[in-house]
Amino acid sequence: MPDSTDQVTPRSLSAADRLALGALVLLYVSAGLDLLPAGTVAVNMLLVIGLHRIVS
């Protein structure tokens, strides 16, 4: 099976990036369960910052 080197795997992320990704997942799940208000500016800003960090 060929190993694709351009895919992002958990091993290729640094510890800080994994922590940020975990926090984003928790925020998303919490917002989905109405534990946090999903429309708040703070949550949206964290999502944008986290996604930008992961992509870049």
mmCIF file of N, CA and C in Angstrom:
data_model
loop_
_atom_site.group_PDB
_atom_site.id
_atom_site.type_symbol
_atom_site.label_atom_id
_atom_site.label_comp_id
_atom_site.label_asym_id
_atom_site.label_seq_id
_atom_site.Cartn_x
_atom_site.Cartn_y
_atom_site.Cartn_z
ATOM 1 N N MET A 1 0.849 -1.187 0.000
ATOM 2 C CA MET A 1 0.000 0.000 0.000
ATOM 3 C C MET A 1 0.890 1.244 0.000
ATOM 4 N N PRO A 2 0.719 2.145 -0.957
ATOM 5 C CA PRO A 2 1.585 3.331 -1.001
ATOM 6 C C PRO A 2 1.298 4.283 0.148
ATOM 7 N N ASP A 3 2.372 4.860 0.664
ATOM 8 C CA ASP A 3 2.237 5.795 1.780
ATOM 9 C C ASP A 3 2.198 7.212 1.236
ATOM 10 N N SER A 4 1.092 7.905 1.439
ATOM 11 C CA SER A 4 0.953 9.276 0.954
ATOM 12 C C SER A 4 1.602 10.227 1.947
ATOM 13 N N THR A 5 2.543 11.027 1.461
ATOM 14 C CA THR A 5 3.260 11.935 2.357
ATOM 15 C C THR A 5 2.596 13.293 2.461
ATOM 16 N N ASP A 6 1.589 13.571 1.602
ATOM 17 C CA ASP A 6 0.961 14.892 1.648
ATOM 18 C C ASP A 6 -0.267 14.940 2.547
ATOM 19 N N GLN A 7 -0.625 13.832 3.141
ATOM 20 C CA GLN A 7 -1.766 13.822 4.048
ATOM 21 C C GLN A 7 -1.323 14.222 5.449
ATOM 22 N N VAL A 8 -2.211 14.912 6.159
ATOM 23 C CA VAL A 8 -1.924 15.291 7.538
ATOM 24 C C VAL A 8 -2.379 14.159 8.441
ATOM 25 N N THR A 9 -1.442 13.600 9.173
ATOM 26 C CA THR A 9 -1.764 12.532 10.115
ATOM 27 C C THR A 9 -1.491 13.044 11.522
ATOM 28 N N PRO A 10 -2.080 12.408 12.523
ATOM 29 C CA PRO A 10 -1.805 12.847 13.897
ATOM 30 C C PRO A 10 -0.315 12.869 14.232
ATOM 31 N N ARG A 11 0.465 11.966 13.635
ATOM 32 C CA ARG A 11 1.894 11.931 13.936
ATOM 33 C C ARG A 11 2.636 13.119 13.341
ATOM 34 N N SER A 12 2.107 13.687 12.258
ATOM 35 C CA SER A 12 2.808 14.793 11.605
ATOM 36 C C SER A 12 2.523 16.137 12.273
ATOM 37 N N LEU A 13 1.570 16.163 13.189
ATOM 38 C CA LEU A 13 1.245 17.403 13.893
ATOM 39 C C LEU A 13 2.075 17.511 15.167
ATOM 40 N N SER A 14 2.466 18.721 15.506
ATOM 41 C CA SER A 14 3.187 18.926 16.756
ATOM 42 C C SER A 14 2.222 18.784 17.925
ATOM 43 N N ALA A 15 2.765 18.704 19.118
ATOM 44 C CA ALA A 15 1.922 18.558 20.308
ATOM 45 C C ALA A 15 0.983 19.750 20.462
ATOM 46 N N ALA A 16 1.481 20.951 20.169
ATOM 47 C CA ALA A 16 0.642 22.144 20.287
ATOM 48 C C ALA A 16 -0.494 22.114 19.275
ATOM 49 N N ASP A 17 -0.198 21.650 18.061
ATOM 50 C CA ASP A 17 -1.239 21.562 17.039
ATOM 51 C C ASP A 17 -2.278 20.514 17.408
ATOM 52 N N ARG A 18 -1.834 19.390 17.981
ATOM 53 C CA ARG A 18 -2.791 18.367 18.413
ATOM 54 C C ARG A 18 -3.668 18.894 19.533
ATOM 55 N N LEU A 19 -3.068 19.667 20.442
ATOM 56 C CA LEU A 19 -3.838 20.257 21.539
ATOM 57 C C LEU A 19 -4.868 21.244 20.996
ATOM 58 N N ALA A 20 -4.447 22.065 20.032
ATOM 59 C CA ALA A 20 -5.373 23.029 19.419
ATOM 60 C C ALA A 20 -6.498 22.307 18.693
ATOM 61 N N LEU A 21 -6.162 21.241 17.980
ATOM 62 C CA LEU A 21 -7.180 20.476 17.266
ATOM 63 C C LEU A 21 -8.159 19.837 18.239
ATOM 64 N N GLY A 22 -7.642 19.296 19.335
ATOM 65 C CA GLY A 22 -8.510 18.721 20.359
ATOM 66 C C GLY A 22 -9.435 19.751 20.968
ATOM 67 N N ALA A 23 -8.902 20.951 21.206
ATOM 68 C CA ALA A 23 -9.729 22.024 21.759
ATOM 69 C C ALA A 23 -10.818 22.430 20.775
ATOM 70 N N LEU A 24 -10.476 22.472 19.488
ATOM 71 C CA LEU A 24 -11.472 22.808 18.468
ATOM 72 C C LEU A 24 -12.579 21.768 18.427
ATOM 73 N N VAL A 25 -12.199 20.499 18.510
ATOM 74 C CA VAL A 25 -13.201 19.433 18.498
ATOM 75 C C VAL A 25 -14.115 19.565 19.709
ATOM 76 N N LEU A 26 -13.529 19.815 20.877
ATOM 77 C CA LEU A 26 -14.341 19.985 22.085
ATOM 78 C C LEU A 26 -15.275 21.180 21.965
ATOM 79 N N LEU A 27 -14.769 22.295 21.419
ATOM 80 C CA LEU A 27 -15.615 23.475 21.224
ATOM 81 C C LEU A 27 -16.761 23.171 20.275
ATOM 82 N N TYR A 28 -16.449 22.469 19.193
ATOM 83 C CA TYR A 28 -17.469 22.155 18.198
ATOM 84 C C TYR A 28 -18.541 21.243 18.793
ATOM 85 N N VAL A 29 -18.111 20.221 19.524
ATOM 86 C CA VAL A 29 -19.061 19.295 20.145
ATOM 87 C C VAL A 29 -19.897 20.013 21.199
ATOM 88 N N SER A 30 -19.246 20.848 22.014
ATOM 89 C CA SER A 30 -19.967 21.593 23.045
ATOM 90 C C SER A 30 -21.004 22.522 22.423
ATOM 91 N N ALA A 31 -20.616 23.195 21.334
ATOM 92 C CA ALA A 31 -21.557 24.092 20.658
ATOM 93 C C ALA A 31 -22.719 23.294 20.071
ATOM 94 N N GLY A 32 -22.418 22.123 19.535
ATOM 95 C CA GLY A 32 -23.459 21.280 18.961
ATOM 96 C C GLY A 32 -24.426 20.776 20.015
ATOM 97 N N LEU A 33 -23.940 20.585 21.222
ATOM 98 C CA LEU A 33 -24.785 20.103 22.318
ATOM 99 C C LEU A 33 -25.392 21.249 23.109
ATOM 100 N N ASP A 34 -25.203 22.485 22.629
ATOM 101 C CA ASP A 34 -25.727 23.680 23.286
ATOM 102 C C ASP A 34 -25.143 23.893 24.682
ATOM 103 N N LEU A 35 -23.926 23.393 24.913
ATOM 104 C CA LEU A 35 -23.245 23.680 26.173
ATOM 105 C C LEU A 35 -22.599 25.059 26.098
ATOM 106 N N LEU A 36 -22.265 25.465 24.890
ATOM 107 C CA LEU A 36 -21.750 26.812 24.638
ATOM 108 C C LEU A 36 -22.622 27.441 23.563
ATOM 109 N N PRO A 37 -22.844 28.751 23.628
ATOM 110 C CA PRO A 37 -23.587 29.410 22.548
ATOM 111 C C PRO A 37 -22.789 29.369 21.245
ATOM 112 N N ALA A 38 -23.342 28.715 20.248
ATOM 113 C CA ALA A 38 -22.592 28.472 19.010
ATOM 114 C C ALA A 38 -22.339 29.743 18.216
ATOM 115 N N GLY A 39 -23.154 30.762 18.402
ATOM 116 C CA GLY A 39 -23.025 31.958 17.585
ATOM 117 C C GLY A 39 -22.144 33.033 18.177
ATOM 118 N N THR A 40 -21.473 32.745 19.275
ATOM 119 C CA THR A 40 -20.675 33.793 19.911
ATOM 120 C C THR A 40 -19.438 34.121 19.095
ATOM 121 N N VAL A 41 -19.000 35.350 19.202
ATOM 122 C CA VAL A 41 -17.813 35.797 18.477
ATOM 123 C C VAL A 41 -16.582 35.038 18.955
ATOM 124 N N ALA A 42 -16.503 34.766 20.240
ATOM 125 C CA ALA A 42 -15.315 34.098 20.786
ATOM 126 C C ALA A 42 -15.135 32.710 20.186
ATOM 127 N N VAL A 43 -16.204 31.939 20.118
ATOM 128 C CA VAL A 43 -16.106 30.583 19.563
ATOM 129 C C VAL A 43 -15.727 30.649 18.092
ATOM 130 N N ASN A 44 -16.358 31.558 17.351
ATOM 131 C CA ASN A 44 -16.040 31.683 15.926
ATOM 132 C C ASN A 44 -14.591 32.100 15.717
ATOM 133 N N MET A 45 -14.094 33.015 16.550
ATOM 134 C CA MET A 45 -12.700 33.443 16.430
ATOM 135 C C MET A 45 -11.750 32.287 16.717
ATOM 136 N N LEU A 46 -12.053 31.501 17.741
ATOM 137 C CA LEU A 46 -11.201 30.360 18.063
ATOM 138 C C LEU A 46 -11.192 29.348 16.924
ATOM 139 N N LEU A 47 -12.337 29.116 16.316
ATOM 140 C CA LEU A 47 -12.401 28.186 15.188
ATOM 141 C C LEU A 47 -11.554 28.685 14.024
ATOM 142 N N VAL A 48 -11.671 29.972 13.709
ATOM 143 C CA VAL A 48 -10.903 30.532 12.594
ATOM 144 C C VAL A 48 -9.410 30.474 12.880
ATOM 145 N N ILE A 49 -9.011 30.867 14.087
ATOM 146 C CA ILE A 49 -7.590 30.849 14.450
ATOM 147 C C ILE A 49 -7.053 29.419 14.433
ATOM 148 N N GLY A 50 -7.811 28.494 14.985
ATOM 149 C CA GLY A 50 -7.375 27.101 15.013
ATOM 150 C C GLY A 50 -7.253 26.504 13.624
ATOM 151 N N LEU A 51 -8.237 26.750 12.775
ATOM 152 C CA LEU A 51 -8.180 26.221 11.415
ATOM 153 C C LEU A 51 -7.033 26.846 10.638
ATOM 154 N N HIS A 52 -6.797 28.139 10.827
ATOM 155 C CA HIS A 52 -5.689 28.804 10.144
ATOM 156 C C HIS A 52 -4.356 28.205 10.590
ATOM 157 N N ARG A 53 -4.239 27.909 11.872
ATOM 158 C CA ARG A 53 -2.998 27.333 12.403
ATOM 159 C C ARG A 53 -2.762 25.938 11.836
ATOM 160 N N ILE A 54 -3.837 25.157 11.711
ATOM 161 C CA ILE A 54 -3.704 23.796 11.194
ATOM 162 C C ILE A 54 -3.355 23.818 9.709
ATOM 163 N N VAL A 55 -4.002 24.709 8.957
ATOM 164 C CA VAL A 55 -3.777 24.757 7.513
ATOM 165 C C VAL A 55 -2.394 25.294 7.174
ATOM 166 N N SER A 56 -1.942 26.292 7.914
ATOM 167 C CA SER A 56 -0.656 26.924 7.579
ATOM 168 C C SER A 56 0.528 26.130 8.100
#
